[in-house]
Amino acid sequence: SDELLRRYYNAADLFLFPSRMEGFGYAPLEAMACGCPTICSNATSIPETVGQASVLLPPDDPEGWARSIRDLLDDHEKREGLRMKGLDWVKRYDWKETARGFLGVYRETIDLGGQ
């Protein structure tokens, strides 16, 4: 359930997303929205989805993942900074804001068509 998933994100120290193939990648955004710092794959669309609000690593670099996990778990300040970046980043994916943006584009297009 969504509620159970939210509880897991809220309880986690980190969210790991080592995906090699992803269309969009909602899961890291869900984790960010719950204040969970993320470490994600730098493959496919994920870097664009998470921006600078996540640690990005090659999905096939287990040593790099282990180092990053250890680094963040050992450094509360760094983990908290990443948490705050995620909370700020995920705001851009608000559905109401997205709808307003599309509405603005449609209005501009209609206005240009009438000229």
mmCIF file of N, CA and C in Angstrom:
data_model
loop_
_atom_site.group_PDB
_atom_site.id
_atom_site.type_symbol
_atom_site.label_atom_id
_atom_site.label_comp_id
_atom_site.label_asym_id
_atom_site.label_seq_id
_atom_site.Cartn_x
_atom_site.Cartn_y
_atom_site.Cartn_z
ATOM 1 N N SER A 1 0.834 -1.190 0.000
ATOM 2 C CA SER A 1 0.000 0.000 0.000
ATOM 3 C C SER A 1 0.877 1.252 0.000
ATOM 4 N N ASP A 2 0.306 2.351 -0.409
ATOM 5 C CA ASP A 2 1.044 3.616 -0.416
ATOM 6 C C ASP A 2 1.475 4.013 0.990
ATOM 7 N N GLU A 3 0.617 3.779 1.963
ATOM 8 C CA GLU A 3 0.941 4.143 3.345
ATOM 9 C C GLU A 3 2.126 3.327 3.860
ATOM 10 N N LEU A 4 2.145 2.056 3.581
ATOM 11 C CA LEU A 4 3.248 1.198 4.015
ATOM 12 C C LEU A 4 4.548 1.619 3.329
ATOM 13 N N LEU A 5 4.477 1.911 2.052
ATOM 14 C CA LEU A 5 5.645 2.374 1.315
ATOM 15 C C LEU A 5 6.173 3.676 1.915
ATOM 16 N N ARG A 6 5.290 4.586 2.240
ATOM 17 C CA ARG A 6 5.674 5.859 2.860
ATOM 18 C C ARG A 6 6.381 5.613 4.194
ATOM 19 N N ARG A 7 5.883 4.658 4.961
ATOM 20 C CA ARG A 7 6.528 4.320 6.246
ATOM 21 C C ARG A 7 7.942 3.796 6.036
ATOM 22 N N TYR A 8 8.113 2.954 5.033
ATOM 23 C CA TYR A 8 9.452 2.428 4.743
ATOM 24 C C TYR A 8 10.405 3.551 4.349
ATOM 25 N N TYR A 9 9.965 4.429 3.458
ATOM 26 C CA TYR A 9 10.812 5.561 3.068
ATOM 27 C C TYR A 9 11.166 6.419 4.281
ATOM 28 N N ASN A 10 10.191 6.684 5.129
ATOM 29 C CA ASN A 10 10.432 7.520 6.309
ATOM 30 C C ASN A 10 11.381 6.866 7.301
ATOM 31 N N ALA A 11 11.377 5.545 7.368
ATOM 32 C CA ALA A 11 12.226 4.828 8.323
ATOM 33 C C ALA A 11 13.642 4.596 7.800
ATOM 34 N N ALA A 12 13.833 4.688 6.490
ATOM 35 C CA ALA A 12 15.127 4.359 5.880
ATOM 36 C C ALA A 12 16.151 5.469 6.080
ATOM 37 N N ASP A 13 17.410 5.074 6.255
ATOM 38 C CA ASP A 13 18.509 6.039 6.306
ATOM 39 C C ASP A 13 18.914 6.472 4.900
ATOM 40 N N LEU A 14 18.791 5.543 3.945
ATOM 41 C CA LEU A 14 19.136 5.804 2.548
ATOM 42 C C LEU A 14 18.211 5.012 1.640
ATOM 43 N N PHE A 15 18.041 5.512 0.416
ATOM 44 C CA PHE A 15 17.316 4.775 -0.614
ATOM 45 C C PHE A 15 18.295 4.517 -1.750
ATOM 46 N N LEU A 16 18.443 3.257 -2.147
ATOM 47 C CA LEU A 16 19.369 2.873 -3.209
ATOM 48 C C LEU A 16 18.585 2.483 -4.454
ATOM 49 N N PHE A 17 19.025 3.002 -5.600
ATOM 50 C CA PHE A 17 18.322 2.747 -6.859
ATOM 51 C C PHE A 17 19.355 2.452 -7.952
ATOM 52 N N PRO A 18 19.892 1.210 -7.988
ATOM 53 C CA PRO A 18 20.958 0.878 -8.942
ATOM 54 C C PRO A 18 20.455 0.411 -10.305
ATOM 55 N N SER A 19 19.348 0.895 -10.757
ATOM 56 C CA SER A 19 18.706 0.446 -11.992
ATOM 57 C C SER A 19 19.594 0.669 -13.220
ATOM 58 N N ARG A 20 19.561 -0.296 -14.124
ATOM 59 C CA ARG A 20 20.277 -0.170 -15.398
ATOM 60 C C ARG A 20 19.357 0.328 -16.510
ATOM 61 N N MET A 21 18.062 0.074 -16.360
ATOM 62 C CA MET A 21 17.090 0.463 -17.386
ATOM 63 C C MET A 21 15.864 1.036 -16.694
ATOM 64 N N GLU A 22 15.563 2.270 -17.001
ATOM 65 C CA GLU A 22 14.445 2.934 -16.330
ATOM 66 C C GLU A 22 13.812 3.922 -17.288
ATOM 67 N N GLY A 23 12.489 3.899 -17.364
ATOM 68 C CA GLY A 23 11.787 4.853 -18.209
ATOM 69 C C GLY A 23 11.780 6.245 -17.609
ATOM 70 N N PHE A 24 11.468 6.329 -16.345
ATOM 71 C CA PHE A 24 11.439 7.630 -15.674
ATOM 72 C C PHE A 24 12.062 7.539 -14.291
ATOM 73 N N GLY A 25 11.617 6.669 -13.456
ATOM 74 C CA GLY A 25 12.199 6.513 -12.134
ATOM 75 C C GLY A 25 11.457 7.265 -11.051
ATOM 76 N N TYR A 26 10.220 6.870 -10.801
ATOM 77 C CA TYR A 26 9.429 7.513 -9.750
ATOM 78 C C TYR A 26 9.941 7.197 -8.349
ATOM 79 N N ALA A 27 10.469 5.998 -8.160
ATOM 80 C CA ALA A 27 10.838 5.560 -6.811
ATOM 81 C C ALA A 27 11.808 6.514 -6.109
ATOM 82 N N PRO A 28 12.879 6.993 -6.765
ATOM 83 C CA PRO A 28 13.745 7.946 -6.067
ATOM 84 C C PRO A 28 13.017 9.237 -5.682
ATOM 85 N N LEU A 29 12.094 9.678 -6.529
ATOM 86 C CA LEU A 29 11.332 10.892 -6.213
ATOM 87 C C LEU A 29 10.410 10.659 -5.026
ATOM 88 N N GLU A 30 9.814 9.472 -4.954
ATOM 89 C CA GLU A 30 8.976 9.137 -3.796
ATOM 90 C C GLU A 30 9.811 9.150 -2.526
ATOM 91 N N ALA A 31 11.013 8.576 -2.600
ATOM 92 C CA ALA A 31 11.902 8.569 -1.432
ATOM 93 C C ALA A 31 12.263 9.995 -1.029
ATOM 94 N N MET A 32 12.624 10.820 -2.009
ATOM 95 C CA MET A 32 12.972 12.218 -1.726
ATOM 96 C C MET A 32 11.808 12.952 -1.072
ATOM 97 N N ALA A 33 10.607 12.728 -1.577
ATOM 98 C CA ALA A 33 9.425 13.400 -1.028
ATOM 99 C C ALA A 33 9.199 13.028 0.431
ATOM 100 N N CYS A 34 9.694 11.874 0.835
ATOM 101 C CA CYS A 34 9.567 11.434 2.233
ATOM 102 C C CYS A 34 10.792 11.814 3.055
ATOM 103 N N GLY A 35 11.724 12.551 2.455
ATOM 104 C CA GLY A 35 12.903 12.992 3.183
ATOM 105 C C GLY A 35 13.987 11.943 3.296
ATOM 106 N N CYS A 36 14.000 10.998 2.391
ATOM 107 C CA CYS A 36 15.008 9.941 2.411
ATOM 108 C C CYS A 36 16.104 10.265 1.390
ATOM 109 N N PRO A 37 17.365 10.383 1.823
ATOM 110 C CA PRO A 37 18.456 10.641 0.884
ATOM 111 C C PRO A 37 18.608 9.477 -0.097
ATOM 112 N N THR A 38 19.018 9.773 -1.326
ATOM 113 C CA THR A 38 19.081 8.739 -2.357
ATOM 114 C C THR A 38 20.471 8.604 -2.974
ATOM 115 N N ILE A 39 20.774 7.374 -3.339
ATOM 116 C CA ILE A 39 21.932 7.054 -4.165
ATOM 117 C C ILE A 39 21.356 6.326 -5.370
ATOM 118 N N CYS A 40 21.615 6.857 -6.563
ATOM 119 C CA CYS A 40 20.981 6.319 -7.767
ATOM 120 C C CYS A 40 21.999 6.000 -8.850
ATOM 121 N N SER A 41 21.573 5.170 -9.757
ATOM 122 C CA SER A 41 22.338 4.844 -10.949
ATOM 123 C C SER A 41 22.454 6.081 -11.836
ATOM 124 N N ASN A 42 23.587 6.188 -12.514
ATOM 125 C CA ASN A 42 23.747 7.297 -13.459
ATOM 126 C C ASN A 42 23.355 6.886 -14.878
ATOM 127 N N ALA A 43 22.579 5.813 -14.984
ATOM 128 C CA ALA A 43 22.172 5.288 -16.291
ATOM 129 C C ALA A 43 20.821 5.851 -16.727
ATOM 130 N N THR A 44 20.573 5.784 -17.989
ATOM 131 C CA THR A 44 19.320 6.174 -18.650
ATOM 132 C C THR A 44 18.822 7.544 -18.208
ATOM 133 N N SER A 45 17.557 7.649 -17.864
ATOM 134 C CA SER A 45 16.943 8.946 -17.548
ATOM 135 C C SER A 45 17.097 9.351 -16.087
ATOM 136 N N ILE A 46 17.684 8.511 -15.285
ATOM 137 C CA ILE A 46 17.725 8.763 -13.840
ATOM 138 C C ILE A 46 18.440 10.066 -13.484
ATOM 139 N N PRO A 47 19.631 10.364 -14.048
ATOM 140 C CA PRO A 47 20.276 11.631 -13.682
ATOM 141 C C PRO A 47 19.395 12.855 -13.942
ATOM 142 N N GLU A 48 18.662 12.838 -15.042
ATOM 143 C CA GLU A 48 17.763 13.955 -15.347
ATOM 144 C C GLU A 48 16.609 14.011 -14.348
ATOM 145 N N THR A 49 16.139 12.855 -13.930
ATOM 146 C CA THR A 49 15.017 12.789 -12.998
ATOM 147 C C THR A 49 15.394 13.298 -11.611
ATOM 148 N N VAL A 50 16.585 12.928 -11.123
ATOM 149 C CA VAL A 50 16.970 13.271 -9.744
ATOM 150 C C VAL A 50 17.872 14.494 -9.649
ATOM 151 N N GLY A 51 18.415 14.948 -10.768
ATOM 152 C CA GLY A 51 19.255 16.139 -10.762
ATOM 153 C C GLY A 51 20.446 16.018 -9.830
ATOM 154 N N GLN A 52 20.767 17.111 -9.159
ATOM 155 C CA GLN A 52 21.887 17.149 -8.219
ATOM 156 C C GLN A 52 21.463 16.745 -6.808
ATOM 157 N N ALA A 53 20.247 16.235 -6.682
ATOM 158 C CA ALA A 53 19.703 15.907 -5.360
ATOM 159 C C ALA A 53 19.964 14.459 -4.956
ATOM 160 N N SER A 54 20.803 13.770 -5.706
ATOM 161 C CA SER A 54 21.128 12.378 -5.409
ATOM 162 C C SER A 54 22.592 12.134 -5.715
ATOM 163 N N VAL A 55 23.194 11.194 -5.014
ATOM 164 C CA VAL A 55 24.512 10.707 -5.401
ATOM 165 C C VAL A 55 24.279 9.810 -6.614
ATOM 166 N N LEU A 56 25.052 10.010 -7.672
ATOM 167 C CA LEU A 56 24.896 9.220 -8.900
ATOM 168 C C LEU A 56 26.138 8.373 -9.136
ATOM 169 N N LEU A 57 25.917 7.088 -9.418
ATOM 170 C CA LEU A 57 27.016 6.145 -9.620
ATOM 171 C C LEU A 57 26.693 5.187 -10.755
ATOM 172 N N PRO A 58 27.735 4.637 -11.406
ATOM 173 C CA PRO A 58 27.475 3.592 -12.396
ATOM 174 C C PRO A 58 26.812 2.393 -11.713
ATOM 175 N N PRO A 59 25.822 1.798 -12.342
ATOM 176 C CA PRO A 59 25.108 0.693 -11.695
ATOM 177 C C PRO A 59 25.976 -0.540 -11.464
ATOM 178 N N ASP A 60 27.051 -0.676 -12.232
ATOM 179 C CA ASP A 60 27.918 -1.855 -12.119
ATOM 180 C C ASP A 60 29.208 -1.563 -11.359
ATOM 181 N N ASP A 61 29.146 -0.708 -10.366
ATOM 182 C CA ASP A 61 30.320 -0.355 -9.563
ATOM 183 C C ASP A 61 30.041 -0.638 -8.087
ATOM 184 N N PRO A 62 30.061 -1.916 -7.674
ATOM 185 C CA PRO A 62 29.715 -2.238 -6.287
ATOM 186 C C PRO A 62 30.626 -1.572 -5.263
ATOM 187 N N GLU A 63 31.907 -1.414 -5.601
ATOM 188 C CA GLU A 63 32.818 -0.754 -4.658
ATOM 189 C C GLU A 63 32.431 0.710 -4.470
ATOM 190 N N GLY A 64 32.080 1.375 -5.563
ATOM 191 C CA GLY A 64 31.651 2.771 -5.476
ATOM 192 C C GLY A 64 30.374 2.911 -4.666
ATOM 193 N N TRP A 65 29.442 1.988 -4.864
ATOM 194 C CA TRP A 65 28.195 2.007 -4.095
ATOM 195 C C TRP A 65 28.488 1.802 -2.614
ATOM 196 N N ALA A 66 29.349 0.834 -2.308
ATOM 197 C CA ALA A 66 29.686 0.557 -0.903
ATOM 198 C C ALA A 66 30.339 1.776 -0.258
ATOM 199 N N ARG A 67 31.268 2.422 -0.986
ATOM 200 C CA ARG A 67 31.927 3.632 -0.462
ATOM 201 C C ARG A 67 30.911 4.740 -0.198
ATOM 202 N N SER A 68 30.023 4.968 -1.155
ATOM 203 C CA SER A 68 29.028 6.038 -1.008
ATOM 204 C C SER A 68 28.062 5.758 0.138
ATOM 205 N N ILE A 69 27.644 4.516 0.265
ATOM 206 C CA ILE A 69 26.751 4.145 1.371
ATOM 207 C C ILE A 69 27.447 4.392 2.699
ATOM 208 N N ARG A 70 28.678 3.893 2.812
ATOM 209 C CA ARG A 70 29.438 4.066 4.057
ATOM 210 C C ARG A 70 29.649 5.548 4.352
ATOM 211 N N ASP A 71 30.026 6.305 3.321
ATOM 212 C CA ASP A 71 30.288 7.738 3.474
ATOM 213 C C ASP A 71 29.055 8.471 4.004
ATOM 214 N N LEU A 72 27.901 8.194 3.423
ATOM 215 C CA LEU A 72 26.678 8.882 3.859
ATOM 216 C C LEU A 72 26.200 8.412 5.234
ATOM 217 N N LEU A 73 26.328 7.127 5.502
ATOM 218 C CA LEU A 73 25.902 6.635 6.822
ATOM 219 C C LEU A 73 26.804 7.155 7.933
ATOM 220 N N ASP A 74 28.078 7.399 7.604
ATOM 221 C CA ASP A 74 29.032 7.896 8.606
ATOM 222 C C ASP A 74 29.005 9.412 8.768
ATOM 223 N N ASP A 75 28.373 10.128 7.850
ATOM 224 C CA ASP A 75 28.399 11.594 7.875
ATOM 225 C C ASP A 75 26.970 12.146 7.918
ATOM 226 N N HIS A 76 26.502 12.402 9.127
ATOM 227 C CA HIS A 76 25.125 12.883 9.310
ATOM 228 C C HIS A 76 24.881 14.195 8.560
ATOM 229 N N GLU A 77 25.860 15.107 8.602
ATOM 230 C CA GLU A 77 25.687 16.405 7.936
ATOM 231 C C GLU A 77 25.510 16.247 6.425
ATOM 232 N N LYS A 78 26.323 15.401 5.832
ATOM 233 C CA LYS A 78 26.230 15.167 4.388
ATOM 234 C C LYS A 78 24.892 14.504 4.044
ATOM 235 N N ARG A 79 24.493 13.540 4.860
ATOM 236 C CA ARG A 79 23.212 12.855 4.640
ATOM 237 C C ARG A 79 22.051 13.840 4.773
ATOM 238 N N GLU A 80 22.122 14.703 5.771
ATOM 239 C CA GLU A 80 21.070 15.701 5.979
ATOM 240 C C GLU A 80 21.030 16.699 4.820
ATOM 241 N N GLY A 81 22.197 17.087 4.314
ATOM 242 C CA GLY A 81 22.247 17.988 3.164
ATOM 243 C C GLY A 81 21.600 17.370 1.933
ATOM 244 N N LEU A 82 21.873 16.089 1.711
ATOM 245 C CA LEU A 82 21.272 15.381 0.582
ATOM 246 C C LEU A 82 19.765 15.242 0.777
ATOM 247 N N ARG A 83 19.353 15.006 1.995
ATOM 248 C CA ARG A 83 17.923 14.916 2.316
ATOM 249 C C ARG A 83 17.215 16.223 1.964
ATOM 250 N N MET A 84 17.808 17.344 2.361
ATOM 251 C CA MET A 84 17.209 18.653 2.090
ATOM 252 C C MET A 84 17.190 18.960 0.587
ATOM 253 N N LYS A 85 18.260 18.600 -0.122
ATOM 254 C CA LYS A 85 18.275 18.787 -1.579
ATOM 255 C C LYS A 85 17.140 18.006 -2.232
ATOM 256 N N GLY A 86 16.931 16.780 -1.762
ATOM 257 C CA GLY A 86 15.864 15.950 -2.319
ATOM 258 C C GLY A 86 14.493 16.547 -2.085
ATOM 259 N N LEU A 87 14.259 17.017 -0.860
ATOM 260 C CA LEU A 87 12.964 17.632 -0.547
ATOM 261 C C LEU A 87 12.712 18.854 -1.426
ATOM 262 N N ASP A 88 13.754 19.627 -1.676
ATOM 263 C CA ASP A 88 13.619 20.807 -2.527
ATOM 264 C C ASP A 88 13.424 20.401 -3.995
ATOM 265 N N TRP A 89 14.205 19.444 -4.462
ATOM 266 C CA TRP A 89 14.147 19.016 -5.862
ATOM 267 C C TRP A 89 12.778 18.466 -6.247
ATOM 268 N N VAL A 90 12.220 17.654 -5.372
ATOM 269 C CA VAL A 90 10.979 16.950 -5.705
ATOM 270 C C VAL A 90 9.792 17.906 -5.848
ATOM 271 N N LYS A 91 9.913 19.115 -5.353
ATOM 272 C CA LYS A 91 8.831 20.100 -5.486
ATOM 273 C C LYS A 91 8.509 20.396 -6.947
ATOM 274 N N ARG A 92 9.481 20.264 -7.811
ATOM 275 C CA ARG A 92 9.251 20.564 -9.232
ATOM 276 C C ARG A 92 8.354 19.537 -9.903
ATOM 277 N N TYR A 93 8.106 18.424 -9.220
ATOM 278 C CA TYR A 93 7.248 17.376 -9.776
ATOM 279 C C TYR A 93 5.834 17.410 -9.208
ATOM 280 N N ASP A 94 5.458 18.514 -8.616
ATOM 281 C CA ASP A 94 4.100 18.675 -8.103
ATOM 282 C C ASP A 94 3.129 18.693 -9.287
ATOM 283 N N TRP A 95 2.083 17.874 -9.220
ATOM 284 C CA TRP A 95 1.148 17.752 -10.343
ATOM 285 C C TRP A 95 0.425 19.056 -10.651
ATOM 286 N N LYS A 96 0.095 19.828 -9.630
ATOM 287 C CA LYS A 96 -0.590 21.104 -9.877
ATOM 288 C C LYS A 96 0.323 22.063 -10.632
ATOM 289 N N GLU A 97 1.594 22.097 -10.229
ATOM 290 C CA GLU A 97 2.545 22.971 -10.921
ATOM 291 C C GLU A 97 2.760 22.507 -12.360
ATOM 292 N N THR A 98 2.830 21.210 -12.547
ATOM 293 C CA THR A 98 2.993 20.664 -13.894
ATOM 294 C C THR A 98 1.800 21.046 -14.765
ATOM 295 N N ALA A 99 0.608 20.916 -14.231
ATOM 296 C CA ALA A 99 -0.606 21.279 -14.981
ATOM 297 C C ALA A 99 -0.605 22.766 -15.321
ATOM 298 N N ARG A 100 -0.199 23.614 -14.371
ATOM 299 C CA ARG A 100 -0.129 25.056 -14.646
ATOM 300 C C ARG A 100 0.859 25.347 -15.773
ATOM 301 N N GLY A 101 1.999 24.642 -15.746
ATOM 302 C CA GLY A 101 2.994 24.821 -16.796
ATOM 303 C C GLY A 101 2.448 24.461 -18.163
ATOM 304 N N PHE A 102 1.764 23.311 -18.244
ATOM 305 C CA PHE A 102 1.158 22.901 -19.510
ATOM 306 C C PHE A 102 0.098 23.898 -19.952
ATOM 307 N N LEU A 103 -0.706 24.375 -19.020
ATOM 308 C CA LEU A 103 -1.745 25.344 -19.350
ATOM 309 C C LEU A 103 -1.123 26.609 -19.941
ATOM 310 N N GLY A 104 -0.014 27.051 -19.352
ATOM 311 C CA GLY A 104 0.680 28.223 -19.874
ATOM 312 C C GLY A 104 1.175 28.016 -21.296
ATOM 313 N N VAL A 105 1.729 26.839 -21.560
ATOM 314 C CA VAL A 105 2.207 26.524 -22.913
ATOM 315 C C VAL A 105 1.044 26.501 -23.894
ATOM 316 N N TYR A 106 -0.067 25.898 -23.500
ATOM 317 C CA TYR A 106 -1.244 25.853 -24.376
ATOM 318 C C TYR A 106 -1.752 27.261 -24.672
ATOM 319 N N ARG A 107 -1.801 28.103 -23.649
ATOM 320 C CA ARG A 107 -2.287 29.479 -23.853
ATOM 321 C C ARG A 107 -1.376 30.240 -24.808
ATOM 322 N N GLU A 108 -0.062 30.088 -24.623
ATOM 323 C CA GLU A 108 0.883 30.755 -25.521
ATOM 324 C C GLU A 108 0.697 30.273 -26.954
ATOM 325 N N THR A 109 0.505 28.983 -27.120
ATOM 326 C CA THR A 109 0.317 28.408 -28.451
ATOM 327 C C THR A 109 -0.953 28.951 -29.099
ATOM 328 N N ILE A 110 -2.025 29.015 -28.336
ATOM 329 C CA ILE A 110 -3.292 29.547 -28.850
ATOM 330 C C ILE A 110 -3.135 31.019 -29.212
ATOM 331 N N ASP A 111 -2.457 31.792 -28.345
ATOM 332 C CA ASP A 111 -2.236 33.214 -28.621
ATOM 333 C C ASP A 111 -1.408 33.406 -29.887
ATOM 334 N N LEU A 112 -0.384 32.584 -30.089
ATOM 335 C CA LEU A 112 0.447 32.694 -31.290
ATOM 336 C C LEU A 112 -0.336 32.314 -32.539
ATOM 337 N N GLY A 113 -1.248 31.360 -32.403
ATOM 338 C CA GLY A 113 -2.068 30.936 -33.539
ATOM 339 C C GLY A 113 -3.016 32.023 -34.003
ATOM 340 N N GLY A 114 -3.394 32.925 -33.123
ATOM 341 C CA GLY A 114 -4.330 33.994 -33.463
ATOM 342 C C GLY A 114 -3.662 35.205 -34.073
ATOM 343 N N GLN A 115 -2.354 35.227 -34.148
ATOM 344 C CA GLN A 115 -1.646 36.403 -34.680
ATOM 345 C C GLN A 115 -1.576 36.404 -36.172
#
